[in-house]
Coordinates of C-alpha atoms and ligand atoms in Angstrom, one line a residue:
X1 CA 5.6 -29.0 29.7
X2 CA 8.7 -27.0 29.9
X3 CA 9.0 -28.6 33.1
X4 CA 13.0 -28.9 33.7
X5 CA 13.5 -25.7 31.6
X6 CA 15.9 -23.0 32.9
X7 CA 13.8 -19.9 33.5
X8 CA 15.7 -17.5 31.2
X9 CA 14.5 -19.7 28.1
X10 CA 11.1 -20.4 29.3
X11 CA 9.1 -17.5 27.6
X12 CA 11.5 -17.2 25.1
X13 CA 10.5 -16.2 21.4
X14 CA 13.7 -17.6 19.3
X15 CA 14.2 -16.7 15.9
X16 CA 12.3 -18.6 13.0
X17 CA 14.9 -19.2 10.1
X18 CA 13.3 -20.0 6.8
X19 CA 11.5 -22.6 5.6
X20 CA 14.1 -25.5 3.9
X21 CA 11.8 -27.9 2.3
X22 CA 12.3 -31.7 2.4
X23 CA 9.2 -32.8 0.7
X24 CA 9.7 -31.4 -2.6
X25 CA 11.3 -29.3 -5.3
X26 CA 10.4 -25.5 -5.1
X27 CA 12.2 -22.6 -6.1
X28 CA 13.6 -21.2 -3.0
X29 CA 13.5 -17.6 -3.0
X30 CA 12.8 -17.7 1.0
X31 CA 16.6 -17.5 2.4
X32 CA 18.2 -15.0 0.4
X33 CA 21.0 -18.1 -0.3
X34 CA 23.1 -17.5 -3.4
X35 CA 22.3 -19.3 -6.8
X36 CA 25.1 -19.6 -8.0
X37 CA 28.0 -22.3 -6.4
X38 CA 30.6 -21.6 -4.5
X39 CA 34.1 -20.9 -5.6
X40 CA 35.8 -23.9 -7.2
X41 CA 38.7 -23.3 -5.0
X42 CA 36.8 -22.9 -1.8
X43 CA 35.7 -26.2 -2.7
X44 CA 39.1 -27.7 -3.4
X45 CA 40.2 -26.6 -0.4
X46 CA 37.2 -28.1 1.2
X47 CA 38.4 -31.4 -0.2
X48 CA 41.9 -31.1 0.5
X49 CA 41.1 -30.6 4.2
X50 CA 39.2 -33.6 4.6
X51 CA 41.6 -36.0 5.9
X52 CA 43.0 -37.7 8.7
X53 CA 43.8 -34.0 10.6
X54 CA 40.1 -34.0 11.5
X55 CA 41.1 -36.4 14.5
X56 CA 43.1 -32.8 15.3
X57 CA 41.2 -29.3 16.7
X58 CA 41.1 -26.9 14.3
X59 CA 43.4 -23.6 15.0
X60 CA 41.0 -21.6 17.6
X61 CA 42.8 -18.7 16.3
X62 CA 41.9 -19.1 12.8
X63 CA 45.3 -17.8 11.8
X64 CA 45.3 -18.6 8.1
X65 CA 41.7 -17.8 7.9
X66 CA 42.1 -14.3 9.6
X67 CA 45.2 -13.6 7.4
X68 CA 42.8 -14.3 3.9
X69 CA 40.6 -11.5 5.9
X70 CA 42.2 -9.0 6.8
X71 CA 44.9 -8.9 3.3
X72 CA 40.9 -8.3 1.7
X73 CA 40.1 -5.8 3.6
X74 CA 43.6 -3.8 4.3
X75 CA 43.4 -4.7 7.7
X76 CA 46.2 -6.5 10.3
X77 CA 44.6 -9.7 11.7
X78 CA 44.3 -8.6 15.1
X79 CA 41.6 -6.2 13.9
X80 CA 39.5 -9.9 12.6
X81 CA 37.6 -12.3 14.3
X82 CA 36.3 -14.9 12.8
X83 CA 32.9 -17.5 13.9
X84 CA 30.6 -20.1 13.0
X85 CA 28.7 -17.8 10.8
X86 CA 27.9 -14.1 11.2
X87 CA 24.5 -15.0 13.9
X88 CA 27.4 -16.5 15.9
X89 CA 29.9 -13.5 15.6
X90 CA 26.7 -11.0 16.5
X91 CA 25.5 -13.0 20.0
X92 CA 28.9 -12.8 20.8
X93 CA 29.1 -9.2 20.7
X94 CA 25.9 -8.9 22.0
X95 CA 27.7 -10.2 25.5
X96 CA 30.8 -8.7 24.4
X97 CA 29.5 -5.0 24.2
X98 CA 26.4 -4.2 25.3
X99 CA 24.9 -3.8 29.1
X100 CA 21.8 -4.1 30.7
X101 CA 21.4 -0.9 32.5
X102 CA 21.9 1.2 28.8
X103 CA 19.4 1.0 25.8
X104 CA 20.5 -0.9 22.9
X105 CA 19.4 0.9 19.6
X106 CA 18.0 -0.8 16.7
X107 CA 15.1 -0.2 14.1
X108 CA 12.0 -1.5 14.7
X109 CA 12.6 -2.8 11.2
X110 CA 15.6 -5.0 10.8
X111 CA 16.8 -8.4 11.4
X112 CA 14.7 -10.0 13.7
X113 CA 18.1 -12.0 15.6
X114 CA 18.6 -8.7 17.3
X115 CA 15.6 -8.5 19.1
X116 CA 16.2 -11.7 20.0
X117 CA 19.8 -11.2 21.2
X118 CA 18.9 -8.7 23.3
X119 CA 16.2 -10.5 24.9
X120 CA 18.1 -13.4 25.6
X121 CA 20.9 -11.7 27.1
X122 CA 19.0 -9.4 29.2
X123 CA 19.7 -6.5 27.7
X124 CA 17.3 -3.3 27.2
X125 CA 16.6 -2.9 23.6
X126 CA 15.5 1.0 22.2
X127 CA 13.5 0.2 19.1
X128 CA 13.6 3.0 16.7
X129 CA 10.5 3.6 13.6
X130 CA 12.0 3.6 10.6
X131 CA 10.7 6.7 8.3
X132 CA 7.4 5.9 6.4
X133 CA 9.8 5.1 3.5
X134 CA 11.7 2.6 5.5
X135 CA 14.9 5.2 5.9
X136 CA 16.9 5.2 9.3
X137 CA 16.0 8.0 10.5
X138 CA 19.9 8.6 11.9
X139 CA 19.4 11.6 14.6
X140 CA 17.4 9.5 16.7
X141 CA 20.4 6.9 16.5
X142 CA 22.9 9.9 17.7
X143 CA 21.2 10.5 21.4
X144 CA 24.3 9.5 22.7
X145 CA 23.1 7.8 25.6
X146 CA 22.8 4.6 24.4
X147 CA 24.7 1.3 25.1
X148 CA 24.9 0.0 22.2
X149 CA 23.9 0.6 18.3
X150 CA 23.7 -2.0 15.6
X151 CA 22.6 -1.4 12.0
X152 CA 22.2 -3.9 9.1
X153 CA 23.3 -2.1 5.8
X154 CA 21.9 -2.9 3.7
X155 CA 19.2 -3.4 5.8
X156 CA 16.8 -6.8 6.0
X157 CA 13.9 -7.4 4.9
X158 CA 13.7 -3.7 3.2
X159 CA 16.8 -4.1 1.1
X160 CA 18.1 -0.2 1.8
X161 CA 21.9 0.8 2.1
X162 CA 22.1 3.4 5.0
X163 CA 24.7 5.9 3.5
X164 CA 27.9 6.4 4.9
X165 CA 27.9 9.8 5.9
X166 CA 24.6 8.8 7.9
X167 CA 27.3 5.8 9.4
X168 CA 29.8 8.3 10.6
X169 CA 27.6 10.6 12.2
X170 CA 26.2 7.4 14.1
X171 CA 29.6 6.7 14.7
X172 CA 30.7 10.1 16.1
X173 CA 27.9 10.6 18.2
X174 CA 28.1 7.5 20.2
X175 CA 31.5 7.9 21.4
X176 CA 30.3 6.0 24.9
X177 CA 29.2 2.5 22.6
X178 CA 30.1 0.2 20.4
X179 CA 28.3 0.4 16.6
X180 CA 27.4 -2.6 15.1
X181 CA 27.4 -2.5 11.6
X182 CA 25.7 -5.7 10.0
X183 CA 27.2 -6.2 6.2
X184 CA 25.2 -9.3 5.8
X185 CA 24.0 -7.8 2.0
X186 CA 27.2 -5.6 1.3
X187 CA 28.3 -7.7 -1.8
X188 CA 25.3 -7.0 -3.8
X189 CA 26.6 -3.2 -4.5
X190 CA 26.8 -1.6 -1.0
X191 CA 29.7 0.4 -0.2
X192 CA 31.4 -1.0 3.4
X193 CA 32.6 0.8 6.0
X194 CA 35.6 -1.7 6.1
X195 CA 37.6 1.2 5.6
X196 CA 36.4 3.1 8.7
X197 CA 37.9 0.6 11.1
X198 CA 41.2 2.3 11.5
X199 CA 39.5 5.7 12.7
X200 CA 36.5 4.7 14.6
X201 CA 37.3 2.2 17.9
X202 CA 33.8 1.7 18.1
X203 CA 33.4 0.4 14.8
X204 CA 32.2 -3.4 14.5
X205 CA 31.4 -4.3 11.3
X206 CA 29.9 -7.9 11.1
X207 CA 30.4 -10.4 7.7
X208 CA 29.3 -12.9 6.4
X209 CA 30.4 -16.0 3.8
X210 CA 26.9 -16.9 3.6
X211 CA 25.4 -14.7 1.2
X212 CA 28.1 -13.0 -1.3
X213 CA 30.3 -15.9 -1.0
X214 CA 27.4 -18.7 -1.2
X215 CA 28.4 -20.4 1.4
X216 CA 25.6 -20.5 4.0
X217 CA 26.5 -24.3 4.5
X218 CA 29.7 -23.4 5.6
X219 CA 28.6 -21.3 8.7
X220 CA 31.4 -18.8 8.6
X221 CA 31.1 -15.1 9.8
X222 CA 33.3 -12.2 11.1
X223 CA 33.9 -9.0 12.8
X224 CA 36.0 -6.1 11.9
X225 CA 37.2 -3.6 14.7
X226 CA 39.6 -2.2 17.0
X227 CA 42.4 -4.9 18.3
X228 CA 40.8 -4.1 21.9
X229 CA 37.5 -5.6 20.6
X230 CA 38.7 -8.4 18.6
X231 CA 40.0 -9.5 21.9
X232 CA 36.6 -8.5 24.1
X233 CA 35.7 -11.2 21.4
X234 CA 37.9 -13.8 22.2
X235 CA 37.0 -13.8 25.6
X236 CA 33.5 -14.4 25.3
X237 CA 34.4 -17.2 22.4
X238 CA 36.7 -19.0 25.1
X239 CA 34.3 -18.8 27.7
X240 CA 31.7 -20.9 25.4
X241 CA 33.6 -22.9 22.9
X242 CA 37.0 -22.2 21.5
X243 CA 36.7 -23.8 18.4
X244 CA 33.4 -22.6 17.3
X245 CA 35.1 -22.4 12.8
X246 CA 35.8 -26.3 12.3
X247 CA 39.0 -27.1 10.4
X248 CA 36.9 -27.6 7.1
X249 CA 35.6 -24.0 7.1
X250 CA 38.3 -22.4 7.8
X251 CA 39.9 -24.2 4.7
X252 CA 37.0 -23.4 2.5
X253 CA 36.5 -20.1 4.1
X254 CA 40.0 -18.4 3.4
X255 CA 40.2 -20.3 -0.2
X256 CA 36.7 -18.2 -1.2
X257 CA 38.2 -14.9 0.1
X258 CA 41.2 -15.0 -1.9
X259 CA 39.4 -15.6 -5.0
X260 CA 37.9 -12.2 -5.5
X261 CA 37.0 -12.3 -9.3
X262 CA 35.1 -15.2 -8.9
X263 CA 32.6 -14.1 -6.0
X264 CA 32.6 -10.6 -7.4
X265 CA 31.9 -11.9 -10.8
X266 CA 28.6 -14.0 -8.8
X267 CA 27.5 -11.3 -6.4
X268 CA 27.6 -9.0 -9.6
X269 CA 25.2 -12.0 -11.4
X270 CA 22.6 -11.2 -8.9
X271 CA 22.8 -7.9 -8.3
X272 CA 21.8 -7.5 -12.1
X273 CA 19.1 -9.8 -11.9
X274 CA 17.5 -7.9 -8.8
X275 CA 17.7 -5.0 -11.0
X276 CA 15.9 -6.8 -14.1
X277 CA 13.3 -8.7 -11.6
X278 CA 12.4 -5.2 -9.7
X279 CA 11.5 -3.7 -12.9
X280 CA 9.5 -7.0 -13.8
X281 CA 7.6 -6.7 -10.4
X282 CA 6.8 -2.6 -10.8
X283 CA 5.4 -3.3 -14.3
X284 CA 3.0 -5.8 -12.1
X285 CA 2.3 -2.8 -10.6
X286 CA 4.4 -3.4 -6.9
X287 CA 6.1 -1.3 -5.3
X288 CA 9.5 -2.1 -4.7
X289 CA 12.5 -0.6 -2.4
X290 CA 15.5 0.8 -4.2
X291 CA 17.5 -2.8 -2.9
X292 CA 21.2 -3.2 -2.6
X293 CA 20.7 -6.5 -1.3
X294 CA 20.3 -10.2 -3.0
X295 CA 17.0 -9.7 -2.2
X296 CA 13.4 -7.4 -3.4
X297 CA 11.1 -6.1 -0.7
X298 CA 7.9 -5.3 -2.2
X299 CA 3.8 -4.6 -2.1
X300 CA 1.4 -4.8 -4.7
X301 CA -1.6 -2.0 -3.2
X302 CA -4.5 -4.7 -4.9
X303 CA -3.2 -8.1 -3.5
X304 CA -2.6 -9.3 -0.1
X305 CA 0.8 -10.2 0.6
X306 CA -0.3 -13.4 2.2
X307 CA -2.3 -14.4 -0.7
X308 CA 0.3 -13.8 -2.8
X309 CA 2.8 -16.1 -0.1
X310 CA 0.5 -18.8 -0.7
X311 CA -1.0 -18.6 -4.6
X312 CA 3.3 -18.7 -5.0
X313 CA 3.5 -21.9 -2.7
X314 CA 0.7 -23.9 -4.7
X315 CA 2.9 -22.6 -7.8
X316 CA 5.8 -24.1 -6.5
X317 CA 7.4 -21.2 -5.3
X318 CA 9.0 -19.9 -1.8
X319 CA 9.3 -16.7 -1.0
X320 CA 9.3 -14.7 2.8
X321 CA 6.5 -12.8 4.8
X322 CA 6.7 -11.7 7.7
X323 CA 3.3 -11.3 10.3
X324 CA 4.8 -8.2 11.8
X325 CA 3.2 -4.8 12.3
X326 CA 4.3 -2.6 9.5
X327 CA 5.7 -4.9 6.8
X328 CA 3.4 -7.7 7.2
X329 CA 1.8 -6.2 3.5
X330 CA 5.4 -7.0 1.3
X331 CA 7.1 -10.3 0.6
X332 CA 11.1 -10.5 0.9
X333 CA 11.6 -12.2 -2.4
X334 CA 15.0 -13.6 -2.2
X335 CA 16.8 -13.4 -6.1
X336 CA 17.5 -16.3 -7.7
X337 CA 18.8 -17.2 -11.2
X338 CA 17.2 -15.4 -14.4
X339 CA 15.5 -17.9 -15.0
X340 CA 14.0 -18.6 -11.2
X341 CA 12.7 -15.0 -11.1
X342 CA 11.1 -15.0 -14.7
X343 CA 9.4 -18.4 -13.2
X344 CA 8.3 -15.8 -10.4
X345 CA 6.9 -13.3 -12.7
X346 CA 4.9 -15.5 -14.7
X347 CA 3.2 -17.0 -11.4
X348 CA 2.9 -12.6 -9.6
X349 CA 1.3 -12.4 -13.5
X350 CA -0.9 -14.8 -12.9
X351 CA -2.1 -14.0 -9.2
X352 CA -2.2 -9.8 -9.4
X353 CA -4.5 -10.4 -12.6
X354 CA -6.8 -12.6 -11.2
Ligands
PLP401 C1 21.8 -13.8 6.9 C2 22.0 -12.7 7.8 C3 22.9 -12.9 8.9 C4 23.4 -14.3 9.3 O1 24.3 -14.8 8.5 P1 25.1 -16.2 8.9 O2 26.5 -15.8 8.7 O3 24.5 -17.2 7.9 O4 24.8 -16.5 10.3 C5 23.2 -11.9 9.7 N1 22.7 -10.6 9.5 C6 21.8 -10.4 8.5 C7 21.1 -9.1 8.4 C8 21.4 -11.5 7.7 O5 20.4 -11.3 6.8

């Protein structure tokens, strides 16, 4: 088939989110969703915003929302940009940044959208090895020739912070492109580079609700960065859609920002039980990266990561593997509640001593 398809789709190879089961209950350690609910308050406002002003479009500015933002991060609002979740915010600066006749940089390693992104859009993406030990190995991000750089820190599926010296000398080297900085994880005890934006003008740092803030049903994202690409932004959002946040989100969105102590208080939840679970998993006998994320990357040298996927499935729990050269030997185990992860041990217990 594919017979009235447009030929830049036709030999596409989109992105495959993660399984969400319908058929029954699992524990889902497969998304790297939070636990734990969202702010009461996001969901007040969530409430409050459901009435008869949804006949209305929502403010394609996101004034309010971009306000919440930028007072979080010390910024002015014309240095935010807000969008229907942080995949969103990244195609756009994909086509906002980056052009076909330069390289784009990335690790061979990271989140697979980019590769996607970049195919989609034309673009000529430079795929750099990570080290054996899955660090970015930053001189061969500072060539300076490139179009475009984008790093996830911490980085998916491996879970490692790229430190922020490492950041600036990315940053000062590619004077001639935009740096994309993907803080997907940075709640879960990263450091963010929030605080570069007023010196770097190629600085983008790209956020996300949907992980710190457990609100991936939300679908709210952002970008942090000079004025002059806040509005390089804009124009791509207007060309597509110009309300791409609905009214709701917005709401929801800005209520969960301004309630600091209570995501802080979750994000710091998880981080603690990664911590507890990873040293679970090494007495198993894994290997596991040092990860800053709500998430464990690890390999147990006896056991098949595959088998592993699936003796977990029959036990009733999800987790994430990836077929891909270099990685397709560790499971991304996303971290759930104390209690999900000890149900996790007991079933790793189970399989690596069989
Ligand atoms: C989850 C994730 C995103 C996407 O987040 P959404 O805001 O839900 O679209 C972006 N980057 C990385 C690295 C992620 O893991």
């Amino acid at each position: 088939m594919k017979k009235y398809w447009s030929r830049r789709i036709r030999d596409m190879v989109p992105y495959v989110p993660g399984e969400q089961p319908k058929d029954r209950v699992f524990i889902k350690l497969n998304t790297n969703e939070n636990p734990y609910p969202p702010s009461p308050k996001a969901l007040e406002a969530l409430r409050e915003a459901a009435d008869d002003r949804l006949r209305l479009y929502p403010d394609p500015e996101c004034a309010a929302l971009r306000a919440a933002i930028a007072a979080a991060h010390g910024l002015s609002p014309e240095q935010v940009f807000a969008g229907n979740g942080s995949d969103e915010v990244l195609a756009f600066c994909f086509q906002a940044f980056f052009d076909p006749d330069r390289p784009v940089c990335f690790a061979d390693i990271t989140y697979t959208f980019y590769a996607v992104y970049a195919e989609y859009f034309g673009l000529t993406p430079r795929l750099i090895p990570l080290g054996e030990d899955f660090s970015l190995p930053v001189t061969a991000f500072c060539a300076g020739d490139s179009g475009g750089v984008v790093v996830a820190t911490p980085n998916a599926p491996t879970g490692l912070e790229v430190p922020r010296a490492d950041l600036i000398r990315i940053l000062e080297s590619n004077p001639q492109a935009v740096v994309l900085v993907d803080e997907a994880y940075i709640d879960f005890g990263g450091t963010s580079a929030d605080n570069l934006v007023d010196q770097y003008d190629n600085l983008v740092v790209v956020r996300t609700l949907s992980k710190g803030h457990g609100l991936a049903g939300m679908r709210v994202g952002y970008a942090l960065g000079h004025p002059d690409l806040m509005a390089a932004l804009q124009c791509v959002r207007d060309s597509i859609n110009s309300y791409t946040v609905d009214r709701a989100a917005q709401a929801a969105a800005a209520a969960s920002i301004a309630d600091t102590a209570y995501f802080e208080a979750q994000a710091a939840k998880v981080s603690a039980t990664r911590d507890r679970a990873a040293a679970q998993l090494r007495a198993l006998g894994f290997d596991v990266t040092d990860s800053k994320a709500n998430f464990l990357f690890a390999h147990h040298p006896k056991v098949a990561a595959k088998t592993l996927l699936d003796g977990l499935r029959e036990r009733g729990v999800l987790v994430r593997w990836f077929d891909r050269p270099r990685i397709s030997d560790h499971l991304r185990i996303s971290v759930g509640t104390d209690a999900e992860m000890d149900a996790l041990y007991d079933a790793l217990k189970e399989l690596t001593e069989e």
